CSV table of C-alpha atoms in Angstrom, one decimal:
chain,number,residue,atom,x,y,z
A,1,MET,CA,0.0,0.0,0.0
A,2,SER,CA,1.6,3.3,-1.1
A,3,SER,CA,0.4,6.8,-1.3
A,4,THR,CA,-0.4,8.3,-4.7
A,5,SER,CA,1.1,11.6,-3.7
A,6,PRO,CA,3.5,12.9,-1.1
A,7,SER,CA,1.8,12.9,2.3
A,8,PRO,CA,1.5,16.5,3.5
A,9,ASP,CA,2.6,17.6,6.9
A,10,ARG,CA,-0.1,17.3,9.5
A,11,LEU,CA,-2.7,19.8,8.3
A,12,ALA,CA,-4.8,22.0,10.6
A,13,GLY,CA,-8.0,20.4,11.7
A,14,TRP,CA,-11.4,21.6,10.8
A,15,ASP,CA,-11.7,23.8,13.9
A,16,VAL,CA,-9.9,26.8,12.4
A,17,PRO,CA,-11.1,30.0,10.7
A,18,ARG,CA,-12.7,29.2,7.4
A,19,SER,CA,-13.5,30.9,4.1
A,20,ALA,CA,-16.9,32.6,4.3
A,21,ASP,CA,-17.6,31.3,0.8
A,22,GLY,CA,-18.5,28.0,2.4
A,23,VAL,CA,-21.3,29.6,4.2
A,24,ARG,CA,-22.3,31.6,1.1
A,25,HIS,CA,-22.7,28.3,-0.7
A,26,LEU,CA,-25.0,26.9,2.0
A,27,LEU,CA,-27.1,30.0,1.9
A,28,ARG,CA,-27.5,29.7,-1.9
A,29,HIS,CA,-28.6,26.1,-1.4
A,30,ALA,CA,-31.2,27.3,1.2
A,31,ARG,CA,-32.6,29.8,-1.3
A,32,ALA,CA,-32.8,27.2,-4.0
A,33,ARG,CA,-34.8,25.0,-1.6
A,34,GLY,CA,-37.2,27.8,-0.8
A,35,LEU,CA,-35.8,28.4,2.7
A,36,ASP,CA,-35.1,31.8,4.3
A,37,PRO,CA,-31.3,32.1,4.3
A,38,ALA,CA,-31.5,34.7,7.1
A,39,ALA,CA,-33.0,32.0,9.4
A,40,LEU,CA,-29.8,29.9,9.0
A,41,LEU,CA,-27.7,32.8,10.4
A,42,VAL,CA,-29.6,33.1,13.7
A,43,GLY,CA,-27.2,32.8,16.6
A,44,THR,CA,-24.1,33.2,14.4
A,45,GLY,CA,-23.6,36.9,14.9
A,46,LEU,CA,-23.6,37.2,11.1
A,47,HIS,CA,-26.2,38.9,8.9
A,48,LEU,CA,-27.0,38.6,5.2
A,49,ASP,CA,-25.3,41.9,4.5
A,50,ASP,CA,-22.1,40.4,6.0
A,51,LEU,CA,-22.1,37.7,3.3
A,52,GLY,CA,-23.0,39.8,0.4
A,53,PRO,CA,-20.7,41.6,-2.0
A,54,GLY,CA,-17.8,43.2,-0.1
A,55,GLY,CA,-18.7,41.2,3.0
A,56,VAL,CA,-16.6,39.3,5.4
A,57,ARG,CA,-13.9,37.0,4.1
A,58,GLU,CA,-13.7,34.5,7.0
A,59,VAL,CA,-15.9,32.9,9.6
A,60,THR,CA,-15.1,30.8,12.5
A,61,ALA,CA,-15.7,27.0,12.4
A,62,ALA,CA,-18.4,27.4,15.1
A,63,GLN,CA,-20.3,29.9,12.9
A,64,GLU,CA,-20.2,27.7,9.9
A,65,LEU,CA,-21.3,24.7,11.9
A,66,ARG,CA,-24.2,26.6,13.3
A,67,VAL,CA,-25.3,27.3,9.7
A,68,VAL,CA,-24.9,23.6,8.8
A,69,ARG,CA,-27.0,22.6,11.8
A,70,ALA,CA,-29.7,25.0,10.8
A,71,LEU,CA,-29.7,23.7,7.3
A,72,ARG,CA,-29.6,20.1,8.4
A,73,HIS,CA,-32.6,20.7,10.7
A,74,ARG,CA,-34.7,21.9,7.8
A,75,VAL,CA,-33.5,19.5,5.1
A,76,PRO,CA,-31.8,16.6,6.9
A,77,ASP,CA,-31.2,14.5,3.8
A,78,ASP,CA,-29.6,17.2,1.7
A,79,GLY,CA,-26.0,16.5,2.4
A,80,ALA,CA,-25.3,14.8,-0.8
A,81,VAL,CA,-27.5,17.3,-2.7
A,82,VAL,CA,-25.3,20.1,-1.5
A,83,GLY,CA,-22.2,18.2,-2.4
A,84,ALA,CA,-23.4,17.7,-5.9
A,85,SER,CA,-23.9,21.4,-6.4
A,86,TYR,CA,-20.2,22.2,-6.2
A,87,ASP,CA,-18.1,22.5,-9.3
A,88,VAL,CA,-14.4,23.0,-9.8
A,89,GLY,CA,-14.8,26.7,-10.1
A,90,SER,CA,-16.2,26.9,-6.6
A,91,PHE,CA,-12.8,26.4,-5.0
A,92,GLY,CA,-10.8,29.4,-6.1
A,93,ALA,CA,-7.0,28.8,-6.3
A,94,LEU,CA,-7.4,25.1,-5.6
A,95,GLY,CA,-10.0,24.8,-8.4
A,96,PHE,CA,-7.6,26.6,-10.8
A,97,ALA,CA,-4.9,24.1,-9.8
A,98,LEU,CA,-7.2,21.2,-10.5
A,99,MET,CA,-8.4,22.6,-13.9
A,100,THR,CA,-4.8,23.2,-15.1
A,101,SER,CA,-3.5,19.7,-14.0
A,102,ARG,CA,-2.2,17.6,-16.8
A,103,THR,CA,-3.5,14.2,-15.6
A,104,VAL,CA,-5.8,12.6,-13.0
A,105,LEU,CA,-2.6,11.8,-11.0
A,106,ASP,CA,-1.9,15.5,-10.8
A,107,VAL,CA,-5.4,16.0,-9.6
A,108,ALA,CA,-5.0,13.4,-6.9
A,109,ASP,CA,-1.7,15.0,-5.8
A,110,VAL,CA,-2.8,18.6,-5.6
A,111,THR,CA,-6.1,17.6,-3.9
A,112,GLN,CA,-4.4,15.7,-1.2
A,113,ARG,CA,-1.8,18.4,-0.6
A,114,PHE,CA,-4.2,21.3,-0.5
A,115,PHE,CA,-7.5,19.8,0.6
A,116,ASP,CA,-7.8,22.2,3.5
A,117,LEU,CA,-8.3,25.0,0.9
A,118,SER,CA,-11.7,23.5,0.0
A,119,TYR,CA,-14.8,24.0,2.1
A,120,ALA,CA,-14.7,20.4,3.4
A,121,PHE,CA,-14.7,19.4,7.1
A,122,VAL,CA,-13.7,15.8,6.6
A,123,VAL,CA,-10.0,14.7,6.5
A,124,LEU,CA,-8.8,13.2,3.3
A,125,ARG,CA,-6.2,10.5,2.7
A,126,VAL,CA,-5.5,9.1,-0.7
A,127,GLU,CA,-3.7,5.7,-1.2
A,128,LEU,CA,-2.9,3.3,-4.0
A,129,VAL,CA,-4.3,-0.1,-3.0
A,130,ASP,CA,-3.4,-2.9,-5.4
A,131,ASP,CA,-5.0,-1.7,-8.7
A,132,GLU,CA,-7.2,0.9,-7.2
A,133,VAL,CA,-6.9,4.5,-6.0
A,134,VAL,CA,-8.7,4.7,-2.7
A,135,ALA,CA,-9.6,8.0,-1.1
A,136,PHE,CA,-10.6,7.8,2.6
A,137,LEU,CA,-12.7,10.8,3.8
A,138,ASP,CA,-12.9,10.7,7.6
A,139,GLY,CA,-15.4,12.7,9.5
A,140,SER,CA,-15.1,10.9,12.9
A,141,SER,CA,-13.8,14.0,14.7
A,142,LEU,CA,-16.8,16.1,13.7
A,143,PRO,CA,-19.7,16.9,16.0
A,144,ARG,CA,-22.0,13.9,15.9
A,145,ASP,CA,-25.2,15.9,15.1
A,146,VAL,CA,-23.8,17.2,11.7
A,147,ARG,CA,-21.3,14.4,11.0
A,148,ALA,CA,-23.3,12.3,8.6
A,149,PHE,CA,-24.5,15.4,6.7
A,150,LEU,CA,-21.0,16.7,6.2
A,151,VAL,CA,-19.5,13.4,5.3
A,152,ALA,CA,-22.2,13.0,2.6
A,153,ARG,CA,-21.7,16.5,1.4
A,154,ASP,CA,-17.9,16.5,1.2
A,155,ALA,CA,-17.6,13.0,-0.3
A,156,THR,CA,-20.2,13.8,-3.0
A,157,ALA,CA,-18.4,17.1,-3.8
A,158,VAL,CA,-15.1,15.2,-4.3
A,159,ARG,CA,-16.7,12.7,-6.7
A,160,THR,CA,-18.6,15.4,-8.5
A,161,VAL,CA,-15.6,17.6,-9.1
A,162,LEU,CA,-13.3,14.7,-10.0
A,163,ASP,CA,-15.8,13.4,-12.6
A,164,SER,CA,-16.3,16.9,-14.1
A,165,LEU,CA,-12.6,17.1,-14.9
A,166,VAL,CA,-12.4,14.1,-17.1
A,167,PRO,CA,-14.8,13.5,-20.0
A,168,GLY,CA,-17.1,10.6,-19.0
A,169,GLY,CA,-15.7,10.6,-15.5
A,170,VAL,CA,-13.3,8.1,-13.9
A,171,GLY,CA,-15.9,5.5,-13.0
A,172,ALA,CA,-15.5,6.3,-9.3
A,173,HIS,CA,-17.5,4.2,-6.8
A,174,LEU,CA,-18.5,6.0,-3.6
A,175,GLU,CA,-19.5,4.4,-0.3
A,176,VAL,CA,-20.8,6.8,2.3
A,177,GLY,CA,-21.3,5.9,5.9
A,178,PRO,CA,-22.3,8.0,8.9
A,179,ASP,CA,-18.7,8.7,10.0
A,180,ARG,CA,-16.6,8.3,6.9
A,181,ALA,CA,-16.7,7.6,3.2
A,182,VAL,CA,-14.5,5.7,0.7
A,183,LEU,CA,-14.1,6.6,-2.9
A,184,ARG,CA,-12.5,4.1,-5.3
A,185,PHE,CA,-11.5,4.1,-9.0
A,186,ALA,CA,-9.1,2.1,-11.2
A,187,ALA,CA,-5.5,3.1,-10.9
A,188,THR,CA,-5.3,3.0,-14.8
A,189,GLU,CA,-7.3,6.3,-14.7
A,190,LEU,CA,-4.4,8.1,-13.2
A,191,ASP,CA,-2.7,8.5,-16.6
A,192,ARG,CA,-5.7,10.0,-18.2
A,193,PRO,CA,-5.0,13.5,-19.5
A,194,LEU,CA,-7.1,16.6,-18.8
A,195,ALA,CA,-8.1,18.9,-21.6
A,196,GLY,CA,-7.1,22.0,-19.6
A,197,GLY,CA,-3.7,20.8,-18.6
A,198,ASP,CA,-1.2,23.7,-18.6
A,199,ALA,CA,2.2,23.3,-16.8
A,200,ARG,CA,2.8,27.0,-16.5
A,201,ARG,CA,-0.6,28.0,-15.2
A,202,ARG,CA,-0.6,25.0,-12.9
A,203,GLU,CA,2.7,26.1,-11.4
A,204,LEU,CA,1.3,29.6,-10.8
A,205,ALA,CA,-1.8,28.1,-9.2
A,206,GLU,CA,0.3,25.8,-6.9
A,207,ALA,CA,2.3,28.8,-5.7
A,208,VAL,CA,-0.9,30.6,-4.7
A,209,CYS,CA,-2.1,27.4,-3.0
A,210,ARG,CA,1.1,27.1,-1.1
A,211,ASP,CA,0.9,30.6,0.2
A,212,LEU,CA,-2.7,30.3,1.2
A,213,ALA,CA,-2.2,26.9,2.8
A,214,ALA,CA,0.7,28.1,4.9
A,215,ASP,CA,-1.4,31.1,6.0
A,216,ARG,CA,-4.4,29.0,6.9
A,217,ARG,CA,-2.4,26.2,8.7
A,218,SER,CA,-0.9,28.8,11.0
A,219,ALA,CA,-4.3,30.2,11.9
A,220,THR,CA,-5.0,28.2,15.0
A,221,GLY,CA,-5.9,28.9,18.5
A,222,LEU,CA,-8.0,31.5,20.3
A,223,PRO,CA,-6.2,34.7,19.1
A,224,GLN,CA,-7.1,33.8,15.5
A,225,GLU,CA,-10.7,33.3,16.3
A,226,VAL,CA,-10.7,36.6,18.0
A,227,ARG,CA,-9.2,38.3,15.0
A,228,VAL,CA,-11.9,36.8,12.7
A,229,LEU,CA,-14.7,38.0,15.0
A,230,ILE,CA,-13.1,41.4,15.4
A,231,THR,CA,-13.0,41.8,11.7
A,232,GLN,CA,-16.7,40.9,11.4
A,233,ARG,CA,-17.7,43.5,14.0
A,234,LEU,CA,-15.1,46.2,13.2
A,235,ALA,CA,-17.5,48.8,11.9
A,236,ASP,CA,-19.3,48.8,15.3
A,237,GLY,CA,-16.0,49.1,17.1
A,238,ALA,CA,-15.7,45.4,17.9
A,239,PRO,CA,-16.5,45.8,21.7
A,240,MET,CA,-14.7,43.1,23.7
A,241,PRO,CA,-17.8,41.9,25.5
A,242,VAL,CA,-19.6,41.3,22.2
A,243,VAL,CA,-16.7,39.2,20.8
A,244,ALA,CA,-16.3,37.4,24.1
A,245,ALA,CA,-20.0,36.5,24.2
A,246,ALA,CA,-19.7,35.2,20.6
A,247,LEU,CA,-17.0,32.8,21.9
A,248,GLY,CA,-19.1,31.7,24.9
A,249,ARG,CA,-16.8,33.6,27.3
A,250,THR,CA,-17.0,36.5,29.6
A,251,ASP,CA,-14.7,39.4,28.8
A,252,ARG,CA,-12.8,38.7,31.9
A,253,THR,CA,-12.2,35.1,30.9
A,254,LEU,CA,-11.2,36.1,27.4
A,255,ARG,CA,-8.8,38.7,28.7
A,256,ARG,CA,-7.1,36.1,31.0
A,257,GLN,CA,-6.9,33.5,28.2
A,258,LEU,CA,-5.4,35.9,25.7
A,259,ALA,CA,-2.8,37.1,28.3
A,260,ALA,CA,-1.8,33.5,28.9
A,261,GLY,CA,-1.1,33.3,25.2
A,262,GLY,CA,1.0,36.4,25.3
A,263,THR,CA,-1.3,38.9,23.7
A,264,SER,CA,-4.3,41.1,24.6
A,265,TYR,CA,-7.6,42.1,23.0
A,266,ARG,CA,-6.3,45.6,22.5
A,267,ALA,CA,-3.2,44.3,20.6
A,268,LEU,CA,-5.4,42.1,18.4
A,269,LEU,CA,-7.8,44.9,17.6
A,270,GLU,CA,-4.8,47.1,16.6
A,271,GLU,CA,-3.4,44.3,14.4
A,272,VAL,CA,-6.7,43.9,12.6
A,273,ARG,CA,-7.2,47.6,12.1
A,274,ARG,CA,-3.6,48.1,10.9
A,275,SER,CA,-3.8,45.3,8.4
A,276,LEU,CA,-7.3,46.0,7.0
A,277,GLY,CA,-6.6,49.8,7.0
A,278,ALA,CA,-3.5,49.2,4.8
A,279,ASP,CA,-5.6,47.1,2.3
A,280,LEU,CA,-8.4,49.7,2.2
A,281,LEU,CA,-6.0,52.7,1.8
A,282,ARG,CA,-4.1,50.9,-1.0
A,283,ALA,CA,-7.4,50.2,-2.7
A,284,GLY,CA,-7.9,54.0,-2.9
A,285,LEU,CA,-10.8,54.4,-0.4
A,286,PRO,CA,-11.2,57.9,1.2
A,287,VAL,CA,-9.7,58.3,4.7
A,288,ALA,CA,-13.1,59.0,6.1
A,289,GLU,CA,-14.6,55.8,4.7
A,290,VAL,CA,-11.6,53.8,5.9
A,291,ALA,CA,-12.0,55.3,9.4
A,292,ALA,CA,-15.6,54.3,9.5
A,293,ARG,CA,-14.9,50.7,8.3
A,294,LEU,CA,-12.3,50.4,11.0
A,295,GLY,CA,-14.7,51.5,13.7
A,296,TYR,CA,-13.2,54.9,14.4
A,297,ALA,CA,-15.6,57.7,15.5
A,298,GLU,CA,-13.9,60.2,13.3
A,299,PRO,CA,-11.1,60.3,10.6
A,300,ALA,CA,-8.7,62.1,13.0
A,301,ALA,CA,-8.6,58.9,15.1
A,302,LEU,CA,-7.4,57.0,12.0
A,303,VAL,CA,-4.8,59.7,11.2
A,304,HIS,CA,-3.4,59.5,14.7
A,305,ALA,CA,-3.4,55.6,14.6
A,306,HIS,CA,-1.8,55.5,11.2
A,307,ARG,CA,1.0,57.8,12.3
A,308,ARG,CA,1.6,55.5,15.3
A,309,TRP,CA,1.7,52.4,13.1
A,310,THR,CA,3.8,53.7,10.2
A,311,GLY,CA,5.1,57.2,11.1
A,312,ARG,CA,3.2,58.6,8.1
A,313,PRO,CA,-0.3,60.0,7.4
A,314,PRO,CA,-2.9,57.7,5.8
A,315,GLY,CA,-2.6,59.5,2.5
A,316,ALA,CA,1.0,58.3,2.1
A,317,ALA,CA,-0.3,54.7,1.8
A,318,ARG,CA,-1.6,55.5,-1.7
A,319,ARG,CA,1.9,56.7,-2.7
A,320,GLY,CA,3.7,53.5,-1.9
A,321,PRO,CA,5.9,52.5,1.1
A,322,ALA,CA,8.2,54.9,2.9
A,323,PRO,CA,12.0,54.5,2.1
A,324,GLY,CA,13.3,51.3,3.6
A,325,VAL,CA,9.9,49.9,4.2
A,326,HIS,CA,8.9,46.7,2.3
A,327,PRO,CA,5.5,46.9,0.6
A,328,ALA,CA,4.4,43.8,2.5
A,329,ASP,CA,5.2,45.2,6.0
A,330,GLY,CA,2.2,44.7,8.2
A,331,ASP,CA,0.7,42.2,5.8
A,332,ALA,CA,2.5,39.0,6.8
A,333,SER,CA,0.7,38.0,10.0
A,334,PRO,CA,-2.3,35.6,9.8
A,335,HIS,CA,-4.8,38.3,10.8
A,336,ARG,CA,-4.4,39.8,7.3
A,337,ARG,CA,-6.9,37.3,6.0
A,338,GLY,CA,-9.6,39.3,7.7
A,339,GLY,CA,-9.1,42.1,5.1
A,340,LEU,CA,-10.7,42.7,1.7
A,341,PRO,CA,-13.0,39.8,0.5
A,342,GLN,CA,-11.1,37.5,-1.7
A,343,ARG,CA,-11.7,33.9,-2.7
A,344,PRO,CA,-9.2,31.3,-1.4
């Protein structure tokens, strides 16, 4: 028994900040089923406007799971139906890497290495067993009440996207259980070429996937959850008690836990504001609008903060970096993902 592709380092589990596009897809399915998408957001701290154009980029795993629970409660047998509604274009950089792969083997390789860039909750392992490629999709670590729904959704999505890449499909056989699923197809299919194979474009897509994956895999722990929730509530000032309540904590408990991790709520709020402010100013937004989006009561507060962060006024951000300052300064930390909406 040998792996069809290099085994990646231990990937981050499902309980990490996730692309908000996963929730958007669930809401689209709810609309298609005649359901009220706003009802699925009750208790998440999110609103439909947050998930519209220009909305949040990330959500916490707890927020997405609450949406999954609400959808499952209304349409309990729709896991596979949701999975079948995905296509390769749904997955941003990962989808582009799949489309530009040269063979099915390349598809299996890039899928295993960057599976955490999809919207899946299950854990994927791909192996070559005798004359078959076998993909194991394990959901045993997921909350029991949504486990079967998510296993069916994620496994069906994998088969749907795989078959869409090759004319006539690969003849994959899928067995779905309540805790895990197994997908099999003949190893001879690995050599089949893809019509969109392009080595140069595939290399570019993989480079993007590597950067995104490194960023996401570092996004673990309480501080990153706090950053995501601050970003979602920034226009209202992101009050600490509101964020703490969203995490099921008191503000005193949250303060103590952040201190134990070597940071503070104030420091995280500053990080998010600095990073998002840099993105918005580079995008050419007026200072007054940027100040409002960052939760400042007036533009003068942003001017003061920007001078503290960079030594320059906000207007200088549109004219490029100061001498000796790299353009990416302030953008490298994981909280940057809370910035402008952008598909993974």
